[in-house]
Short mmCIF file of N, CA and C in Angstrom, two decimals:
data_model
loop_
_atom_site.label_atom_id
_atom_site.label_comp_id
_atom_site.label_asym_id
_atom_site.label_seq_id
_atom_site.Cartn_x
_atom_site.Cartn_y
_atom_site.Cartn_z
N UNK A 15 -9.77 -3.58 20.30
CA UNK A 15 -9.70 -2.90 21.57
C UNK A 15 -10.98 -3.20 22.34
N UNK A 16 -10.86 -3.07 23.14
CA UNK A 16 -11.94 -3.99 24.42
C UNK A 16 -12.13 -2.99 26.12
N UNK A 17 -11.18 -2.63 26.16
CA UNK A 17 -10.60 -1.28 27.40
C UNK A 17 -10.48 -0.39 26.87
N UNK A 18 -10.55 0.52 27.49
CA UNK A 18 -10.35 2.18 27.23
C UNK A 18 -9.39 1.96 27.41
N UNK A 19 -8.33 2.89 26.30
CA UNK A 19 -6.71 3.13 26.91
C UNK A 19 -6.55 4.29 27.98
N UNK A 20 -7.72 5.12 28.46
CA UNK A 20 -7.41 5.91 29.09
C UNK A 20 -7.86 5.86 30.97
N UNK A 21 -8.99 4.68 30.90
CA UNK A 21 -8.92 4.66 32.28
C UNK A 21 -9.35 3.12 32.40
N UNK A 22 -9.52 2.13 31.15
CA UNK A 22 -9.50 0.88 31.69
C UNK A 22 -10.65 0.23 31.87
N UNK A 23 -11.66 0.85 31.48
CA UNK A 23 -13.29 0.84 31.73
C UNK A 23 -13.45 -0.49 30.50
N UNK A 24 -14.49 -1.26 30.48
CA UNK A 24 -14.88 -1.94 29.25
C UNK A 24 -15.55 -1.29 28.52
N UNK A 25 -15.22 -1.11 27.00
CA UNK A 25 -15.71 -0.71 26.04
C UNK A 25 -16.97 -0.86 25.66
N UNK A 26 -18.43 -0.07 25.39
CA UNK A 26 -19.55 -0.50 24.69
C UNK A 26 -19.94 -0.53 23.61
N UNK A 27 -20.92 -0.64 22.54
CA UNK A 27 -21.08 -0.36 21.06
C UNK A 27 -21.81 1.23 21.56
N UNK A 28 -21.75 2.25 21.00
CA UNK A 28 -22.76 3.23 21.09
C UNK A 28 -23.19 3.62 19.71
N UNK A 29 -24.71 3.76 19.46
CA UNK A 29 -25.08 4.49 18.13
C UNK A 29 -24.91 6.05 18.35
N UNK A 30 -24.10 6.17 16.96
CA UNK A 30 -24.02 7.66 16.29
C UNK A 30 -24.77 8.47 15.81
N UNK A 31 -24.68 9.65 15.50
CA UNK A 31 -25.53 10.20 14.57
C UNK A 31 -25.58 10.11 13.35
N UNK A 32 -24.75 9.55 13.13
CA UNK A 32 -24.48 9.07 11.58
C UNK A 32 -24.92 7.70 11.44
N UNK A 33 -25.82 6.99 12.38
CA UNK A 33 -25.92 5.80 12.40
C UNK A 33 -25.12 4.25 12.43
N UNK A 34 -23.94 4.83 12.92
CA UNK A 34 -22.58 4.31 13.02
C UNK A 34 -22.63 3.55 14.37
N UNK A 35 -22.37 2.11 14.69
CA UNK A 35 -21.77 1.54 15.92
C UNK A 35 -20.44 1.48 16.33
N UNK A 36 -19.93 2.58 17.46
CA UNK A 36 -18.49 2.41 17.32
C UNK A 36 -18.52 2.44 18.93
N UNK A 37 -17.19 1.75 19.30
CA UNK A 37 -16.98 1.52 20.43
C UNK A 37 -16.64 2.80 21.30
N UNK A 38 -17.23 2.58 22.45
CA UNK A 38 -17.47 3.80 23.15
C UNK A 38 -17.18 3.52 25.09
N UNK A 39 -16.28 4.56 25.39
CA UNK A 39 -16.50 4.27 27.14
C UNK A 39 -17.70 5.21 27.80
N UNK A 40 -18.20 4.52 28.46
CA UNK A 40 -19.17 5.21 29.64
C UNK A 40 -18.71 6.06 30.34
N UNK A 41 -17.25 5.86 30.95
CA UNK A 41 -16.21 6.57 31.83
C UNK A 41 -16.24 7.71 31.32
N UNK A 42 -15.51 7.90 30.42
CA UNK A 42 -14.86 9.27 29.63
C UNK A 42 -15.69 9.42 28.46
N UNK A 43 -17.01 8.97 28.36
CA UNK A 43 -17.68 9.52 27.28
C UNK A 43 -16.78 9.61 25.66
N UNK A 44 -15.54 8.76 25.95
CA UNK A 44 -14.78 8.83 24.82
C UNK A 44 -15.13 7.78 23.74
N UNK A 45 -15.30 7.98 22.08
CA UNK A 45 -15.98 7.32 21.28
C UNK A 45 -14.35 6.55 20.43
N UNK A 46 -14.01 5.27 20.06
CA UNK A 46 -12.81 4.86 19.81
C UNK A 46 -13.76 4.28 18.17
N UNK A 47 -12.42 5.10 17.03
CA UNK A 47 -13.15 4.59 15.70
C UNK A 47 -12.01 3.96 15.20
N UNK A 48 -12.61 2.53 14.41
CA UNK A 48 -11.36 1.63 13.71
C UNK A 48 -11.05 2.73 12.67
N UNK A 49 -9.68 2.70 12.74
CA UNK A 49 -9.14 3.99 11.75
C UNK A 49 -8.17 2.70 10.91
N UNK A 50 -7.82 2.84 9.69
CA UNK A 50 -7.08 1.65 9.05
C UNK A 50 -5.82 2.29 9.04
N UNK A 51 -5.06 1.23 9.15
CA UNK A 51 -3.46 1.94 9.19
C UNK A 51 -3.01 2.11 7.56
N UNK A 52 -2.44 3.43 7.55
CA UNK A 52 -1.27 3.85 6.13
C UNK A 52 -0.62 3.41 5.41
N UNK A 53 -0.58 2.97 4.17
CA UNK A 53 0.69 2.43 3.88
C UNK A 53 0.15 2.91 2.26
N UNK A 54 1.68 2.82 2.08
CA UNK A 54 1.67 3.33 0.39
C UNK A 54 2.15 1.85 -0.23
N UNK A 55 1.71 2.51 -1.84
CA UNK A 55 2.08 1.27 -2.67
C UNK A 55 2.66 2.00 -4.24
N UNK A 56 3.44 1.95 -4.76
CA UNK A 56 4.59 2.44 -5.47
C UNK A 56 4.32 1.75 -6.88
N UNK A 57 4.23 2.00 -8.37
CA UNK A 57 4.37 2.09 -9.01
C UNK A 57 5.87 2.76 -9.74
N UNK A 58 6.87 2.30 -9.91
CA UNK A 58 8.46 2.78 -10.06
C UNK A 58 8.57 2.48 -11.72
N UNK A 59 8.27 3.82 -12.16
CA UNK A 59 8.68 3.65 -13.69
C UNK A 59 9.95 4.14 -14.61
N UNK A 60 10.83 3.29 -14.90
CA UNK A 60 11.84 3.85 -15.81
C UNK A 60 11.54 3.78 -17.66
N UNK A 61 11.09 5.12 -17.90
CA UNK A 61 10.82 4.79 -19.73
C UNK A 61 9.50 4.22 -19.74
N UNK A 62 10.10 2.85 -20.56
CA UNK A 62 8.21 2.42 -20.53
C UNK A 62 8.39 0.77 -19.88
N UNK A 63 9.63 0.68 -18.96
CA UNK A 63 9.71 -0.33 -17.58
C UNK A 63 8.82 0.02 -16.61
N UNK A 64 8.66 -1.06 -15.75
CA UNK A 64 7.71 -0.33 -14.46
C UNK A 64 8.67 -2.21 -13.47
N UNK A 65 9.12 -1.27 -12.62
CA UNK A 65 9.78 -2.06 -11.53
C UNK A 65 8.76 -3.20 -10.67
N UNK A 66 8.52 -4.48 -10.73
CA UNK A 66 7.65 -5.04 -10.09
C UNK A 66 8.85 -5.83 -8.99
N UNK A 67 8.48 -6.45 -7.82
CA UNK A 67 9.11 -7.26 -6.59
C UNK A 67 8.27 -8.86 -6.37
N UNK A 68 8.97 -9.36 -5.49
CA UNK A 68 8.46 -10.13 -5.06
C UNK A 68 9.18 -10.68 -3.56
N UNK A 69 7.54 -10.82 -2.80
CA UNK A 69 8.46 -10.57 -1.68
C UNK A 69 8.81 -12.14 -0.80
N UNK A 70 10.01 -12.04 0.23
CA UNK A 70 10.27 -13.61 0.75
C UNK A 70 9.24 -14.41 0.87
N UNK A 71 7.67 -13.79 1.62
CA UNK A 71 7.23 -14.88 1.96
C UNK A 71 5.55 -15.47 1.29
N UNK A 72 6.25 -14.69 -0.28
CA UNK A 72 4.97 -15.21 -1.44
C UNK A 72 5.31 -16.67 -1.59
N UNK A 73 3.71 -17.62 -1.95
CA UNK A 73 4.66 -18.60 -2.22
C UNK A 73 3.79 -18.91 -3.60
N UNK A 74 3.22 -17.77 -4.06
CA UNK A 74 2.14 -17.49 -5.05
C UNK A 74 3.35 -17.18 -6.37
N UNK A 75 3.01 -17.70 -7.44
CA UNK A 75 4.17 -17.26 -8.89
C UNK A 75 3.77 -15.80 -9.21
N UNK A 76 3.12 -14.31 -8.83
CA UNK A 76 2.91 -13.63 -9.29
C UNK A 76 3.75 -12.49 -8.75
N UNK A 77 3.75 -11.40 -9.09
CA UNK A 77 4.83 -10.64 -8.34
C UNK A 77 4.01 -9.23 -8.36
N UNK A 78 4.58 -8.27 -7.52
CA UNK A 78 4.01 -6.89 -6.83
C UNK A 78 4.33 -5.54 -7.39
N UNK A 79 4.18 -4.53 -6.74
CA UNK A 79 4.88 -3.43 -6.65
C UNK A 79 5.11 -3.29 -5.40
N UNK A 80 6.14 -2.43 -4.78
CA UNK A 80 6.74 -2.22 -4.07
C UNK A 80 5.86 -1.54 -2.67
N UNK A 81 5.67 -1.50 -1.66
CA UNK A 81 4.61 -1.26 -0.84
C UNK A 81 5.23 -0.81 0.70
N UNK A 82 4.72 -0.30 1.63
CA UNK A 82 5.55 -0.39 3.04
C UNK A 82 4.42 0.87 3.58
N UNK A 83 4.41 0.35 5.09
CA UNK A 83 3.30 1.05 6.31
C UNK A 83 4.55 2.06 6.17
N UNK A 84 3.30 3.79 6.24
CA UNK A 84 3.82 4.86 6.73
C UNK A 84 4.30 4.83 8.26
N UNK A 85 5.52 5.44 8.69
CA UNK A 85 6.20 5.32 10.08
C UNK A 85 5.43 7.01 10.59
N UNK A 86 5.52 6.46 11.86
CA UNK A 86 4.92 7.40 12.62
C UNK A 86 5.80 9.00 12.60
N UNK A 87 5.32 10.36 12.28
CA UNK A 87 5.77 11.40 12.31
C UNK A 87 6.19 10.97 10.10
N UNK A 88 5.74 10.25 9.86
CA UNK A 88 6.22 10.35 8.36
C UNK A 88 4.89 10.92 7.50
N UNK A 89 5.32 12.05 6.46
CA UNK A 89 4.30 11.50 5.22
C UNK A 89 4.46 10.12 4.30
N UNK A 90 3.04 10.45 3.51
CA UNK A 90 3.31 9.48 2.67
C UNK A 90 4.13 9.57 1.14
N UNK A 91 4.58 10.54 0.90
CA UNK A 91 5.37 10.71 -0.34
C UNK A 91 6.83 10.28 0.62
N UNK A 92 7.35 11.04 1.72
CA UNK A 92 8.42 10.40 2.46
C UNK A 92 8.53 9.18 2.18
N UNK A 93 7.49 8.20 3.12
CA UNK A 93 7.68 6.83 2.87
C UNK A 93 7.73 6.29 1.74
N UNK A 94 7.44 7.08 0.81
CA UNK A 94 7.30 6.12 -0.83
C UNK A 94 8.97 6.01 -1.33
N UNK A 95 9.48 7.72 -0.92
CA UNK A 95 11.05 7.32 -1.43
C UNK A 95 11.41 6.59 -0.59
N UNK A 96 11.47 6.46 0.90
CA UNK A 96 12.40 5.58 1.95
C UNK A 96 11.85 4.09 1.30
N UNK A 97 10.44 3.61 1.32
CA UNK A 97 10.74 2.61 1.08
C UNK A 97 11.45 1.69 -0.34
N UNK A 98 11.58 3.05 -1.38
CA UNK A 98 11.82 2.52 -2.61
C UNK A 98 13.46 1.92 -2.58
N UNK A 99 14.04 3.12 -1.93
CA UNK A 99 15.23 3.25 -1.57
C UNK A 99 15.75 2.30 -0.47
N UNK A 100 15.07 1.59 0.52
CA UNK A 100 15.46 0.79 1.52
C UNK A 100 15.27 -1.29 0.57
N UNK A 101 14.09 -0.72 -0.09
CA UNK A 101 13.61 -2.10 -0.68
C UNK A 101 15.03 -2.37 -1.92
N UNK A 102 15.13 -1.35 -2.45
CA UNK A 102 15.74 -1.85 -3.87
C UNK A 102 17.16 -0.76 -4.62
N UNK A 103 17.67 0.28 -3.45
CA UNK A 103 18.66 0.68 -3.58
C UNK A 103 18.21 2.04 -4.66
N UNK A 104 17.33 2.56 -5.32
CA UNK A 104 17.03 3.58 -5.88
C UNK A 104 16.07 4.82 -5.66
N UNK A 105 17.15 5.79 -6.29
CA UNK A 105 16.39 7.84 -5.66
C UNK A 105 15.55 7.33 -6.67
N UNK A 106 14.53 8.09 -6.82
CA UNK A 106 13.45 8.25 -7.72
C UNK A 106 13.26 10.01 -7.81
N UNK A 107 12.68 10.91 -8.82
CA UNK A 107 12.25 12.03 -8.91
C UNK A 107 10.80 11.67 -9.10
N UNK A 108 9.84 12.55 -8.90
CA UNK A 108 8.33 13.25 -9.39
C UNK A 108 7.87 12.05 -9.08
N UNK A 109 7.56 12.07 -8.01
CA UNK A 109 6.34 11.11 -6.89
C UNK A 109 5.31 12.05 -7.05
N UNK A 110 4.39 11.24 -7.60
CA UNK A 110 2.93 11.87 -7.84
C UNK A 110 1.96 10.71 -7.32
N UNK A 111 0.89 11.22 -6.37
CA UNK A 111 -0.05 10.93 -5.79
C UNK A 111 -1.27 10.13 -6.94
N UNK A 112 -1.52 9.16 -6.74
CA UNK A 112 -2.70 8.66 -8.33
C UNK A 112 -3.87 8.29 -7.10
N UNK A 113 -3.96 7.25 -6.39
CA UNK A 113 -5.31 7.52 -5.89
C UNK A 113 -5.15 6.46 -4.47
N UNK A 114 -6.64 6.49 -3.94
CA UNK A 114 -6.42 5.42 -2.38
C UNK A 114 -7.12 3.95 -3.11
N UNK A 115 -7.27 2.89 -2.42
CA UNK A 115 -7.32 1.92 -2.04
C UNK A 115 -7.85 1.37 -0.62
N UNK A 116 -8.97 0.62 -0.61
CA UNK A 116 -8.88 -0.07 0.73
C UNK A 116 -8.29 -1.53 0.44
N UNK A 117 -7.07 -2.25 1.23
CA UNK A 117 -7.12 -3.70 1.51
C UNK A 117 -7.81 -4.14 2.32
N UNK A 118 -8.17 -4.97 2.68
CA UNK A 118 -8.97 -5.84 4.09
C UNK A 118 -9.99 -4.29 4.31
N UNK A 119 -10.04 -4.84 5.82
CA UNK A 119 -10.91 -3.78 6.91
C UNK A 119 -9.93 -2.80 7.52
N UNK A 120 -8.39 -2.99 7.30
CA UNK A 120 -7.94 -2.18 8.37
C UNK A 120 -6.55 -1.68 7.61
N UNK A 121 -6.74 -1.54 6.64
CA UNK A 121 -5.08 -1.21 5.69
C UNK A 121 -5.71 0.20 4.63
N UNK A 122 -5.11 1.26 4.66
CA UNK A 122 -5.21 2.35 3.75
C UNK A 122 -3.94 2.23 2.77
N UNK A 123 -4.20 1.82 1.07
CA UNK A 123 -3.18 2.04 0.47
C UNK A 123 -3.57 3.19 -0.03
N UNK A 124 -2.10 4.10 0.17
CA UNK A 124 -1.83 5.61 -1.01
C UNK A 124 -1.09 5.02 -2.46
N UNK A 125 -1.42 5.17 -3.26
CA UNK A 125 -1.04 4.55 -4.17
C UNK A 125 -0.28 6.27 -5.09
N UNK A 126 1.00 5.74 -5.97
CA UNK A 126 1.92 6.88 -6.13
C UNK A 126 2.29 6.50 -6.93
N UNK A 127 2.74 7.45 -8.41
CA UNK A 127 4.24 6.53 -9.37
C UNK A 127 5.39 7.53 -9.37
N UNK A 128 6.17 6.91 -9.14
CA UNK A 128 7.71 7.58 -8.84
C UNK A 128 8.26 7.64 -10.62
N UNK A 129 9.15 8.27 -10.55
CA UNK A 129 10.22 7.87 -12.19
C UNK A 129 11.53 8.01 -11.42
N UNK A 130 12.07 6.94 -12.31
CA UNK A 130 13.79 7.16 -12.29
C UNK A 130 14.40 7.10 -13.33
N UNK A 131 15.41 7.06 -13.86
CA UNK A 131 16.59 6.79 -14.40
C UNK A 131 17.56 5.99 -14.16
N UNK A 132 17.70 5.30 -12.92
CA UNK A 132 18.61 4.69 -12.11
C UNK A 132 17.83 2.99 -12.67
N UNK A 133 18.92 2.13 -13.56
CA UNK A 133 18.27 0.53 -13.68
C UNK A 133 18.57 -0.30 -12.82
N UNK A 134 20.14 0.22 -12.11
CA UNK A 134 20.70 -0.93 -10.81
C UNK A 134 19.69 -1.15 -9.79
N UNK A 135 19.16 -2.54 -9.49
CA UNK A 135 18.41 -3.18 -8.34
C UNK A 135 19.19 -3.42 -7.56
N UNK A 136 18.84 -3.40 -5.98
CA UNK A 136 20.07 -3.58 -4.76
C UNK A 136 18.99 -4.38 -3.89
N UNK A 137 18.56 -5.41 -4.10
CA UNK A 137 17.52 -5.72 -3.20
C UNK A 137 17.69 -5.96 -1.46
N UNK A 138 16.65 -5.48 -1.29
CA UNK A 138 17.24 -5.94 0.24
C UNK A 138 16.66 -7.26 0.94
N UNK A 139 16.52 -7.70 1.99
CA UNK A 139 16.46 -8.86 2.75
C UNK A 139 14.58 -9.25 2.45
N UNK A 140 13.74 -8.48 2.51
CA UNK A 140 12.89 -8.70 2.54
C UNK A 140 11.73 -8.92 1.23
N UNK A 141 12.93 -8.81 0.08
CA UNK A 141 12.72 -9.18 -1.41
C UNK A 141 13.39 -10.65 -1.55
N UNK A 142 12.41 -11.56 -2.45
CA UNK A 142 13.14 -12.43 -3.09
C UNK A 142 13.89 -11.88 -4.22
N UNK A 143 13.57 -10.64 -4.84
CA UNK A 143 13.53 -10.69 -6.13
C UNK A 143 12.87 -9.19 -6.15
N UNK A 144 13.66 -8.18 -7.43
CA UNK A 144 13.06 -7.27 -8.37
C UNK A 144 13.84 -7.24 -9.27
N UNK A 145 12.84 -6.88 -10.52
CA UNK A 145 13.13 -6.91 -11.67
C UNK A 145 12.35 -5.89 -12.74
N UNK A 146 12.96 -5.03 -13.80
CA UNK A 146 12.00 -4.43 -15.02
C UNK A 146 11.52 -5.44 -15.64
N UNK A 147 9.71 -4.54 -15.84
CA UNK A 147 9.65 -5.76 -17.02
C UNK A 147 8.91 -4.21 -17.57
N UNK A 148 8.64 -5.05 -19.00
CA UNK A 148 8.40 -4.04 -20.17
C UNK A 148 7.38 -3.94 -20.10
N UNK A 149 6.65 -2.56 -19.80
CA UNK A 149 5.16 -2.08 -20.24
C UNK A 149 4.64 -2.89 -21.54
N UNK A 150 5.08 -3.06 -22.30
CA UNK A 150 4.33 -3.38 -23.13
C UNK A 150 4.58 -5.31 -24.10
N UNK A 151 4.96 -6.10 -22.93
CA UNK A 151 4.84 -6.74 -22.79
C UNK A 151 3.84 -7.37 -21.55
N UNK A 152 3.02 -8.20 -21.30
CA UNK A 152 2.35 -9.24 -20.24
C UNK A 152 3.15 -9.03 -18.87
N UNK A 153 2.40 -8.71 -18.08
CA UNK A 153 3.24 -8.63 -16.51
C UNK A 153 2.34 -9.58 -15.97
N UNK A 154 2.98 -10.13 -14.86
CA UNK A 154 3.07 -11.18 -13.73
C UNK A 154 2.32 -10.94 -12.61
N UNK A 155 1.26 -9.87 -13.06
CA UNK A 155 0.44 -9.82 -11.69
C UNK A 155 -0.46 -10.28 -11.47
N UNK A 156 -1.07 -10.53 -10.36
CA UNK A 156 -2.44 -10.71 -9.78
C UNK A 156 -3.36 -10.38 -10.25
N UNK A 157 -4.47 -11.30 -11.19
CA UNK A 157 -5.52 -10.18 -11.25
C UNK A 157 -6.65 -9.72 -10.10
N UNK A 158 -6.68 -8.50 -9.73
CA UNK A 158 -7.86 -7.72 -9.18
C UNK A 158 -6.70 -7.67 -7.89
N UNK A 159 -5.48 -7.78 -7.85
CA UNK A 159 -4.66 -7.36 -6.80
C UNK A 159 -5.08 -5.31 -6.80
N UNK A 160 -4.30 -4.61 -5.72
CA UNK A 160 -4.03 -3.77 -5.51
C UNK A 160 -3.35 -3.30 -6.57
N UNK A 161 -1.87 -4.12 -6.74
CA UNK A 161 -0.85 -3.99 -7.89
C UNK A 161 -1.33 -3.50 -9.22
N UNK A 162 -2.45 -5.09 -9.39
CA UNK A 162 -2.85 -4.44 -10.99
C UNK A 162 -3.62 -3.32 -10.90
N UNK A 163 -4.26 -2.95 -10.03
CA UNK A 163 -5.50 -2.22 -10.17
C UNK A 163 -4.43 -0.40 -10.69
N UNK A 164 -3.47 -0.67 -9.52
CA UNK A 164 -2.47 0.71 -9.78
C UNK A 164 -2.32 0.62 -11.72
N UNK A 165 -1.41 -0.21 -11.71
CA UNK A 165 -0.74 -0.48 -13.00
C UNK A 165 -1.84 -0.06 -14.24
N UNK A 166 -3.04 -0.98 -14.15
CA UNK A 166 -4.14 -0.26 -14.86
C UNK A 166 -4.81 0.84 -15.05
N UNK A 167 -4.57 1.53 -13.59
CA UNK A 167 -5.51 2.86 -13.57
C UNK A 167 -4.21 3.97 -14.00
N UNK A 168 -2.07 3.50 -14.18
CA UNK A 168 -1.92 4.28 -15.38
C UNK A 168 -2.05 3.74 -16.41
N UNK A 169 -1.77 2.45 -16.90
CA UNK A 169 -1.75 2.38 -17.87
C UNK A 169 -2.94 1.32 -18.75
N UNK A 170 -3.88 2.09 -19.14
CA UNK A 170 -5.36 1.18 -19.34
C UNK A 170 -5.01 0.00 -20.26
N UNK A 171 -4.50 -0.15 -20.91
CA UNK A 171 -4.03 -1.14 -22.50
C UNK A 171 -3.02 -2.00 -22.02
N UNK A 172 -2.26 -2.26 -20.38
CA UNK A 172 -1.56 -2.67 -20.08
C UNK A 172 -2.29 -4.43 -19.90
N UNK A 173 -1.48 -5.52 -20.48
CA UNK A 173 -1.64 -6.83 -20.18
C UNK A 173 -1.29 -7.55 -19.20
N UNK A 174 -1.69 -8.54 -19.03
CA UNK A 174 -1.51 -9.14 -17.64
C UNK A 174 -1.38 -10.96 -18.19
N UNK A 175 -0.25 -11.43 -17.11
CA UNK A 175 -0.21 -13.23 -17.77
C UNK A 175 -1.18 -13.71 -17.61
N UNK A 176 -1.82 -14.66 -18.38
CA UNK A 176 -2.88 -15.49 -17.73
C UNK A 176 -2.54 -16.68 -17.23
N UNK A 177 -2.81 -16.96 -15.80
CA UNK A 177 -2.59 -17.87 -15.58
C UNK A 177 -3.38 -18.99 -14.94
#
């Protein structure tokens, strides 16, 4: 942002009291702070499965957990079932909150693990691919992704492929 959205003025750096440079109008004395946008990231466990994805436009061999930006007027436990349910066709019970994440400079992940009972995958358009794989077998993730970092912080003894 570069203009005030409110009267159009060019934006300056101003120091804070917190010692902070954040963009600021002269006009309206109004102070504008990079706030990172919402989004959750899903851990989906059936038993001792944990649901990983992969999405159309990886072109990387490793695969995810399930993820999607909170919609405006939404929480984030909301969005965790809509997106579980829009991505891959399944209700989930006992969405529990595990911890945040920063990606980049401008992305807030809520990170959550759902349980189900439900094994049918229904993928939708924006999946190549989901599939169980077994806790206690080697999963397909990224290391030092978001993904693993979830997966590890439940399950510490959990392996990862090397690749």
């Amino acid at each position: 942002m570069q203009y005030c959205c409110y009267c159009g003025q060019k934006l300056t750096l101003k120091l804070l009291y917190d010692r902070s440079k954040e963009k600021h109008c002269q006009q309206c004395n109004h102070v504008f702070f990079n706030s990172p946008s919402p989004a959750i990231i899903v851990a989906v466990i059936n038993g001792s499965q944990i649901l990983l994805t992969r999405s159309i436009e990886w072109t990387h061999s490793y695969w995810g957990l399930l993820a999607g930006h909170i919609k405006t007027h939404e929480t984030a436990e909301h969005a965790t079932k809509r997106e579980i349910l829009e991505e891959v066709g399944i209700t989930v019970h006992k969405v529990s909150l595990l911890r945040t994440y920063i990606h980049s400079n401008d992305l807030l992940m809520i990170a959550f693990k759902a349980s189900t009972e439900n094994q049918k995958i229904s993928t939708s358009q924006e999946l190549a691919a989901a599939k169980w794989f077994n806790l206690n077998e080697p999963l397909p993730l990224r290391p030092k992704s978001i993904a693993s970092q979830v997966v590890q912080y439940l399950y510490p003894d959990v392996r990862f492929l090397a690749n």
